[in-house]
Tab-separated table of C-alpha atoms and ligand atoms in Angstrom:
chain	number	residue	atom	x	y	z
A	273	MET	CA	-29.330	25.846	19.268
A	274	THR	CA	-25.849	24.883	18.870
A	275	PRO	CA	-24.696	22.466	16.359
A	276	GLY	CA	-22.325	19.988	18.294
A	277	ASN	CA	-18.239	19.574	17.065
A	278	GLU	CA	-17.984	18.093	14.370
A	279	GLU	CA	-14.739	16.235	15.680
A	280	LEU	CA	-12.617	14.353	13.937
A	281	LYS	CA	-12.365	11.443	15.750
A	282	VAL	CA	-9.112	8.287	14.457
A	283	PHE	CA	-10.096	4.480	14.363
A	284	TYR	CA	-7.878	1.738	13.642
A	285	GLY	CA	-8.732	-2.085	13.078
A	286	ARG	CA	-6.343	-4.865	13.993
A	287	SER	CA	-4.817	-5.131	11.308
A	288	HIS	CA	-1.652	-3.368	11.888
A	289	PRO	CA	-2.377	-1.089	15.096
A	290	GLU	CA	1.659	-0.160	15.434
A	291	LEU	CA	0.983	2.238	11.988
A	292	GLY	CA	-2.451	3.462	13.297
A	293	GLU	CA	-0.925	3.969	16.562
A	294	LYS	CA	1.556	6.348	14.794
A	295	ILE	CA	-0.953	8.158	12.849
A	296	VAL	CA	-3.236	8.965	15.913
A	297	LYS	CA	-0.802	10.733	17.511
A	298	GLN	CA	1.347	12.347	14.610
A	299	LEU	CA	-2.443	14.007	14.296
A	300	GLY	CA	-1.783	14.750	18.176
A	301	LEU	CA	-4.409	12.328	18.428
A	302	LYS	CA	-5.885	9.660	20.984
A	303	ALA	CA	-6.889	6.722	19.653
A	304	GLY	CA	-11.237	6.222	18.657
A	305	GLU	CA	-12.102	3.043	21.473
A	306	ILE	CA	-13.035	0.504	19.496
A	307	LYS	CA	-13.982	-3.285	21.082
A	308	ILE	CA	-12.987	-5.743	18.642
A	309	SER	CA	-13.259	-9.297	18.872
A	310	SER	CA	-13.502	-12.467	17.026
A	311	PHE	CA	-16.518	-15.700	18.170
A	312	ALA	CA	-14.993	-18.656	18.666
A	313	GLY	CA	-16.966	-19.818	15.350
A	314	GLY	CA	-14.764	-16.598	13.773
A	315	GLU	CA	-17.312	-14.039	13.273
A	316	ILE	CA	-16.215	-11.232	13.646
A	317	TYR	CA	-17.891	-8.983	16.876
A	318	THR	CA	-17.037	-4.803	17.281
A	319	ARG	CA	-18.164	-2.408	18.953
A	320	ILE	CA	-17.823	1.946	19.686
A	321	LYS	CA	-17.347	2.717	23.079
A	322	GLU	CA	-17.337	6.196	22.729
A	323	ASN	CA	-19.973	8.586	20.600
A	324	VAL	CA	-19.685	9.226	17.155
A	325	ARG	CA	-22.684	11.315	16.176
A	326	GLY	CA	-22.133	13.381	13.779
A	327	GLN	CA	-18.316	13.592	14.543
A	328	HIS	CA	-15.578	13.398	10.714
A	329	CYS	CA	-14.642	9.889	11.578
A	330	VAL	CA	-11.291	7.777	10.303
A	331	VAL	CA	-10.941	3.693	9.981
A	332	PHE	CA	-7.495	2.844	9.032
A	333	GLN	CA	-7.405	-1.269	7.929
A	334	THR	CA	-4.316	-2.271	6.128
A	335	CYS	CA	-5.028	-5.566	4.744
A	336	THR	CA	-2.549	-7.837	5.474
A	337	GLN	CA	-2.760	-12.120	4.682
A	338	LYS	CA	-5.318	-12.051	6.528
A	339	VAL	CA	-7.491	-9.512	3.848
A	340	ASN	CA	-10.212	-11.800	4.307
A	341	GLU	CA	-10.851	-11.238	7.791
A	342	ASP	CA	-9.302	-7.443	7.415
A	343	LEU	CA	-11.861	-6.473	4.868
A	344	MET	CA	-14.707	-7.876	6.987
A	345	GLU	CA	-13.934	-6.372	9.919
A	346	LEU	CA	-13.427	-3.303	8.330
A	347	PHE	CA	-16.825	-3.795	6.903
A	348	ILE	CA	-18.652	-4.089	9.990
A	349	ILE	CA	-16.587	-1.744	12.054
A	350	VAL	CA	-18.079	0.614	9.601
A	351	ASP	CA	-20.837	0.055	9.765
A	352	ALA	CA	-21.660	0.339	13.001
A	353	MET	CA	-20.823	3.381	12.543
A	354	LYS	CA	-23.370	4.743	9.949
A	355	ARG	CA	-25.289	3.227	12.420
A	356	SER	CA	-23.960	5.704	15.195
A	357	SER	CA	-24.573	8.825	13.317
A	358	ALA	CA	-20.986	9.297	12.649
A	359	LYS	CA	-21.034	12.844	10.029
A	360	SER	CA	-18.529	11.375	7.041
A	361	ILE	CA	-16.721	7.295	7.421
A	362	THR	CA	-13.489	7.464	5.622
A	363	ALA	CA	-11.548	4.592	4.995
A	364	VAL	CA	-7.686	4.234	5.292
A	365	ILE	CA	-6.472	1.086	3.607
A	366	PRO	CA	-2.513	1.764	2.642
A	367	TYR	CA	-2.046	-1.522	0.873
A	368	PHE	CA	-5.445	-2.605	-0.546
A	369	GLY	CA	-6.004	-6.495	-0.865
A	370	TYR	CA	-7.218	-7.594	-4.121
A	371	ALA	CA	-5.725	-4.472	-6.381
A	372	ARG	CA	-4.731	-7.093	-8.931
A	373	GLN	CA	-7.136	-8.580	-9.371
A	374	ASP	CA	-9.140	-5.746	-12.074
A	375	ARG	CA	-10.291	-6.584	-14.505
A	376	LYS	CA	-10.890	-9.954	-16.517
A	377	ALA	CA	-7.643	-11.900	-18.469
A	378	ALA	CA	-9.057	-15.060	-18.913
A	379	SER	CA	-12.862	-15.677	-19.107
A	380	ARG	CA	-15.131	-16.522	-15.964
A	381	GLU	CA	-12.812	-14.700	-13.554
A	382	PRO	CA	-14.494	-12.055	-11.471
A	383	ILE	CA	-13.225	-9.069	-10.697
A	384	SER	CA	-13.530	-8.233	-7.209
A	385	ALA	CA	-11.464	-5.353	-6.567
A	386	ARG	CA	-14.322	-3.935	-7.776
A	387	LEU	CA	-16.563	-6.191	-5.520
A	388	ILE	CA	-15.067	-5.006	-2.407
A	389	ALA	CA	-15.360	-0.499	-4.647
A	390	ASP	CA	-19.352	-2.145	-4.008
A	391	LEU	CA	-18.388	-3.957	-0.112
A	392	LEU	CA	-16.976	-0.784	0.671
A	393	THR	CA	-19.425	1.780	-0.271
A	394	THR	CA	-22.265	-0.574	0.823
A	395	ALA	CA	-20.753	-0.637	3.859
A	396	GLY	CA	-21.367	3.300	4.075
A	397	VAL	CA	-17.859	4.031	3.129
A	398	GLY	CA	-17.843	8.093	2.283
A	399	ARG	CA	-14.462	8.719	1.412
A	400	VAL	CA	-11.217	6.274	0.543
A	401	ILE	CA	-7.658	6.548	1.661
A	402	THR	CA	-4.409	4.251	-0.234
A	403	ILE	CA	-1.391	4.237	-0.938
A	404	ASP	CA	0.327	3.410	-4.333
A	405	MET	CA	-2.444	0.816	-5.474
A	406	HIS	CA	-1.911	-2.247	-8.323
A	407	SER	CA	-3.478	0.337	-10.937
A	408	ASP	CA	-4.850	4.331	-11.215
A	409	GLN	CA	-8.011	2.490	-13.612
A	410	ILE	CA	-9.389	1.538	-10.011
A	411	GLN	CA	-10.570	4.662	-8.431
A	412	GLY	CA	-12.975	4.842	-10.654
A	413	PHE	CA	-14.401	1.239	-9.954
A	414	PHE	CA	-16.140	4.094	-7.474
A	415	ASN	CA	-18.743	6.460	-6.657
A	416	ILE	CA	-17.292	8.735	-3.968
A	417	PRO	CA	-14.033	10.541	-3.314
A	418	PHE	CA	-10.558	8.810	-3.834
A	419	ASP	CA	-7.243	10.271	-2.385
A	420	HIS	CA	-4.581	8.024	-4.002
A	421	LEU	CA	-1.569	9.345	-2.571
A	422	THR	CA	2.017	7.463	-2.989
A	423	ALA	CA	4.824	7.001	-1.564
A	424	MET	CA	7.463	8.365	-4.523
A	425	PRO	CA	8.440	11.695	-2.114
A	426	ILE	CA	9.392	9.857	0.311
A	427	PHE	CA	11.680	6.502	-2.629
A	428	GLU	CA	12.830	9.593	-4.142
A	429	GLU	CA	14.676	11.644	-0.655
A	430	TYR	CA	15.698	8.264	0.517
A	431	ILE	CA	17.097	7.317	-2.353
A	432	LYS	CA	18.536	11.247	-3.569
A	433	SER	CA	20.041	10.828	-0.133
A	434	LYS	CA	22.318	7.744	-1.193
A	435	LYS	CA	23.076	9.484	-4.454
A	436	LEU	CA	23.733	6.487	-5.672
A	437	PRO	CA	26.707	5.624	-8.879
A	438	ASN	CA	24.948	6.501	-12.493
A	439	PRO	CA	21.514	4.959	-11.648
A	440	VAL	CA	18.409	3.844	-13.846
A	441	VAL	CA	15.678	2.253	-12.249
A	442	VAL	CA	14.956	-0.578	-14.000
A	443	ALA	CA	10.793	-1.838	-14.394
A	444	PRO	CA	10.576	-5.039	-13.814
A	445	ASP	CA	7.250	-5.769	-15.859
A	446	THR	CA	5.494	-3.269	-18.792
A	447	GLY	CA	3.251	-2.637	-16.640
A	448	ARG	CA	5.526	-0.504	-13.652
A	449	ALA	CA	7.274	1.084	-17.018
A	450	LYS	CA	5.178	4.723	-16.709
A	451	VAL	CA	6.017	4.653	-12.593
A	452	ALA	CA	9.095	3.673	-13.282
A	453	LYS	CA	9.346	6.535	-15.655
A	454	LYS	CA	7.843	8.726	-13.313
A	455	LEU	CA	10.787	8.471	-10.700
A	456	ALA	CA	13.930	7.636	-12.871
A	457	ASP	CA	13.182	11.849	-14.415
A	458	ARG	CA	12.790	12.680	-10.509
A	459	ILE	CA	15.593	11.228	-9.855
A	460	GLY	CA	17.705	12.339	-12.411
A	461	ALA	CA	18.341	8.507	-14.392
A	462	GLY	CA	17.474	5.904	-17.151
A	463	LEU	CA	15.267	3.974	-17.579
A	464	ALA	CA	15.045	0.326	-18.232
A	465	ILE	CA	12.047	-1.775	-19.243
A	466	LEU	CA	11.855	-6.001	-18.197
A	467	HIS	CA	9.520	-7.660	-19.501
A	468	LYS	CA	7.928	-10.776	-18.469
A	469	VAL	CA	5.344	-13.518	-18.461
A	470	ARG	CA	3.885	-15.150	-15.141
A	471	SER	CA	3.780	-19.904	-15.996
A	472	ALA	CA	2.029	-19.551	-12.708
A	473	HIS	CA	0.246	-17.340	-10.058
A	474	HIS	CA	3.886	-17.226	-8.297
A	475	GLN	CA	5.911	-17.809	-11.422
A	476	SER	CA	8.153	-14.844	-12.931
A	477	GLU	CA	10.004	-15.571	-15.617
A	478	VAL	CA	11.898	-12.577	-18.089
A	479	THR	CA	11.473	-12.271	-21.449
A	480	HIS	CA	13.420	-9.340	-23.233
A	481	LEU	CA	15.393	-6.205	-22.042
A	482	VAL	CA	14.732	-3.272	-23.223
A	483	GLY	CA	17.307	0.327	-21.911
A	484	GLU	CA	20.754	-0.080	-21.249
A	485	VAL	CA	22.371	-0.436	-17.586
A	486	LYS	CA	25.484	-1.734	-18.721
A	487	GLY	CA	27.927	-0.112	-15.744
A	488	LYS	CA	24.277	0.840	-14.235
A	489	THR	CA	23.416	1.112	-9.720
A	490	VAL	CA	20.590	-0.448	-10.474
A	491	ILE	CA	17.180	0.778	-8.537
A	492	ILE	CA	14.114	-2.049	-9.482
A	493	THR	CA	11.120	-0.364	-8.428
A	494	ASP	CA	7.416	-2.362	-9.211
A	495	ASP	CA	4.333	-1.828	-6.582
A	496	MET	CA	4.161	-4.691	-4.149
A	497	ILE	CA	5.939	-7.357	-2.949
A	498	ASP	CA	4.337	-10.716	-2.966
A	499	THR	CA	6.134	-14.109	-3.295
A	500	ALA	CA	8.811	-12.020	-4.913
A	501	GLY	CA	8.696	-13.194	-7.804
A	502	THR	CA	8.468	-10.413	-9.752
A	503	ALA	CA	11.387	-8.531	-8.527
A	504	THR	CA	14.395	-11.335	-7.795
A	505	ALA	CA	13.931	-12.827	-11.775
A	506	GLY	CA	15.251	-10.207	-13.773
A	507	VAL	CA	18.503	-9.971	-11.033
A	508	ASN	CA	19.973	-12.702	-13.795
A	509	VAL	CA	19.901	-11.389	-16.693
A	510	LEU	CA	20.709	-7.735	-15.296
A	511	ARG	CA	23.533	-8.677	-14.141
A	512	LYS	CA	24.407	-11.142	-16.780
A	513	GLU	CA	24.066	-7.946	-18.751
A	514	GLY	CA	26.446	-6.333	-16.090
A	515	CYS	CA	24.730	-3.350	-14.688
A	516	ASN	CA	26.291	-2.853	-10.851
A	517	PRO	CA	27.278	-5.764	-8.041
A	518	ASP	CA	24.894	-3.515	-6.145
A	519	ILE	CA	21.631	-3.561	-6.231
A	520	TYR	CA	18.540	-1.972	-5.310
A	521	MET	CA	14.470	-2.493	-5.379
A	522	VAL	CA	11.469	-0.105	-3.784
A	523	ALA	CA	7.985	-1.850	-3.187
A	524	THR	CA	6.157	0.312	-1.664
A	525	HIS	CA	3.762	-2.305	0.332
A	526	GLY	CA	6.082	-5.352	1.186
A	527	LEU	CA	3.817	-8.508	1.118
A	528	PHE	CA	7.171	-10.847	1.389
A	529	SER	CA	4.526	-14.177	1.653
A	530	PRO	CA	6.414	-16.805	1.189
A	531	PRO	CA	9.162	-17.240	-0.113
A	532	ALA	CA	9.826	-13.801	-0.774
A	533	VAL	CA	12.651	-13.776	1.882
A	534	ASP	CA	14.962	-17.183	-0.031
A	535	ARG	CA	14.397	-15.916	-2.405
A	536	PHE	CA	15.591	-11.842	-2.055
A	537	LYS	CA	18.868	-14.159	0.535
A	538	GLU	CA	19.476	-15.590	-2.751
A	539	ALA	CA	19.094	-13.089	-4.780
A	540	LYS	CA	21.402	-10.985	-2.675
A	541	LEU	CA	20.678	-7.600	-3.597
A	542	LYS	CA	22.228	-4.317	-1.940
A	543	GLU	CA	19.377	-2.643	-0.309
A	544	VAL	CA	15.069	-3.033	-0.785
A	545	VAL	CA	13.565	-0.573	-0.407
A	546	VAL	CA	9.528	-0.794	1.327
A	547	THR	CA	7.515	1.132	3.324
A	548	ASP	CA	5.044	0.283	6.608
A	549	THR	CA	2.142	0.377	4.949
A	550	LEU	CA	2.449	-4.051	6.390
A	551	PRO	CA	3.330	-4.551	9.512
A	552	ILE	CA	6.816	-6.535	8.610
A	553	ILE	CA	7.612	-9.932	11.455
A	554	ASN	CA	9.952	-10.450	12.701
A	555	GLU	CA	10.335	-13.955	9.931
A	556	LYS	CA	9.911	-12.015	7.298
A	557	GLN	CA	13.522	-10.077	8.043
A	558	PHE	CA	16.654	-10.018	6.187
A	559	PRO	CA	19.715	-8.733	5.181
A	560	GLY	CA	19.664	-5.174	2.965
A	561	LEU	CA	15.845	-5.346	4.497
A	562	LYS	CA	14.230	-1.337	5.084
A	563	ILE	CA	11.459	0.074	6.557
A	564	LEU	CA	9.943	3.794	5.450
A	565	SER	CA	7.238	4.634	6.753
A	566	THR	CA	4.149	6.307	5.646
A	567	ALA	CA	3.255	7.843	9.028
A	568	GLU	CA	3.958	11.322	8.577
A	569	LEU	CA	2.185	11.305	4.274
A	570	LEU	CA	-0.942	9.148	5.638
A	571	SER	CA	-1.708	11.390	8.999
A	572	GLU	CA	-1.050	15.140	6.684
A	573	ALA	CA	-3.271	13.474	4.397
A	574	ILE	CA	-5.993	12.416	6.878
A	575	ARG	CA	-5.803	16.249	8.337
A	576	ARG	CA	-5.634	17.796	5.444
A	577	ASN	CA	-9.406	16.236	4.173
A	578	TYR	CA	-10.381	17.113	7.115
A	579	GLU	CA	-9.264	20.920	7.500
A	580	ASN	CA	-11.074	20.677	3.151
A	581	ARG	CA	-7.236	21.224	1.883
A	582	SER	CA	-5.352	20.231	-1.597
A	583	ILE	CA	-3.705	17.090	-0.365
A	584	SER	CA	-2.014	16.797	-3.991
A	585	SER	CA	0.163	19.659	-2.985
A	586	LEU	CA	1.398	17.087	-0.832
A	587	PHE	CA	2.941	16.790	-3.732
A	588	ASP	CA	3.734	19.477	-5.946
B	1478	LIG	C1	2.328	-7.213	-11.063
B	1478	LIG	O1	1.952	-7.158	-11.993
B	1478	LIG	C2	2.633	-6.179	-9.322
B	1478	LIG	O2	2.027	-5.498	-10.068
B	1478	LIG	C3	3.548	-7.520	-8.429
B	1478	LIG	O3	4.503	-6.882	-8.794
B	1478	LIG	C4	3.461	-8.777	-7.891
B	1478	LIG	O4	2.027	-9.207	-7.302
B	1478	LIG	C5	4.425	-9.103	-7.897
B	1478	LIG	O5	4.384	-10.157	-6.756
B	1478	LIG	P1	5.334	-11.788	-6.356
B	1478	LIG	O6	6.362	-11.258	-5.920
B	1478	LIG	O7	4.279	-12.898	-6.659
B	1478	LIG	O8	6.002	-11.410	-8.487
């Protein structure tokens, strides 16, 4: 008896088919066949339409504004795979929803990121691949292998190609200072840090600026843009301090929940650069928006996992 070939099969859910398809193409594969639909009552139905017994299955699903549906869909796809005897199941979740709820910041709050981790493993996920999560520590919520990729090399290459005069990387809050420093080092720029306070979930105010921005080209960096409160709160402060009029922003995940687009139109940044970890529909587009693709990075990570090759060397 000879064991069957352990093939790589990549499936994607309904959250971001464009990126799912790009990844599959980069890998030189055809998307795994799957039926996904919703019942009138809102429940999701799924059926894997090809044999996955003994195969290495990858499920691609990001977390859009329909995050709860996206996650539920992912759970039941994985459940179907597990019950169909897949050899391994990897969840590729470029934007990991609920990551901001990674601790009890006030009494009687949940730690939702931990709950999502538990639900993923209960469903049958054996490995997670994601990009620039809100905090590195979330990896510790999982007891399975976890590949935490970063879009930093993509931004580094793009910023370097712009040859910006006298650049300074600005962290929009103290939580982002470490990552901002890494980016500053990679592009040979200075570093400045804003101190942000939140009066409500989507209201940010900047109270302090640490570092020199006068006469410099500011590049604000963050993991994500949701309502753009954080992104735009510091812009007036930076302009008042005399930075160059052309301000840039780079952030991995562009959720662009209202009123993000209005805020950016008003703030008039030169460029807001995000990746395609989330679908960016027409209504979310505005002058100066630039979208860079993560398809190559994600497909390479999937390939290296399948071939048991190093992933960290992707970032050397
Ligand atoms: C918070 O610490 C995150 O890193 C982001 O800065 C924040 O979640 C972005 O949200 P918004 O765009 O609504 O300010």
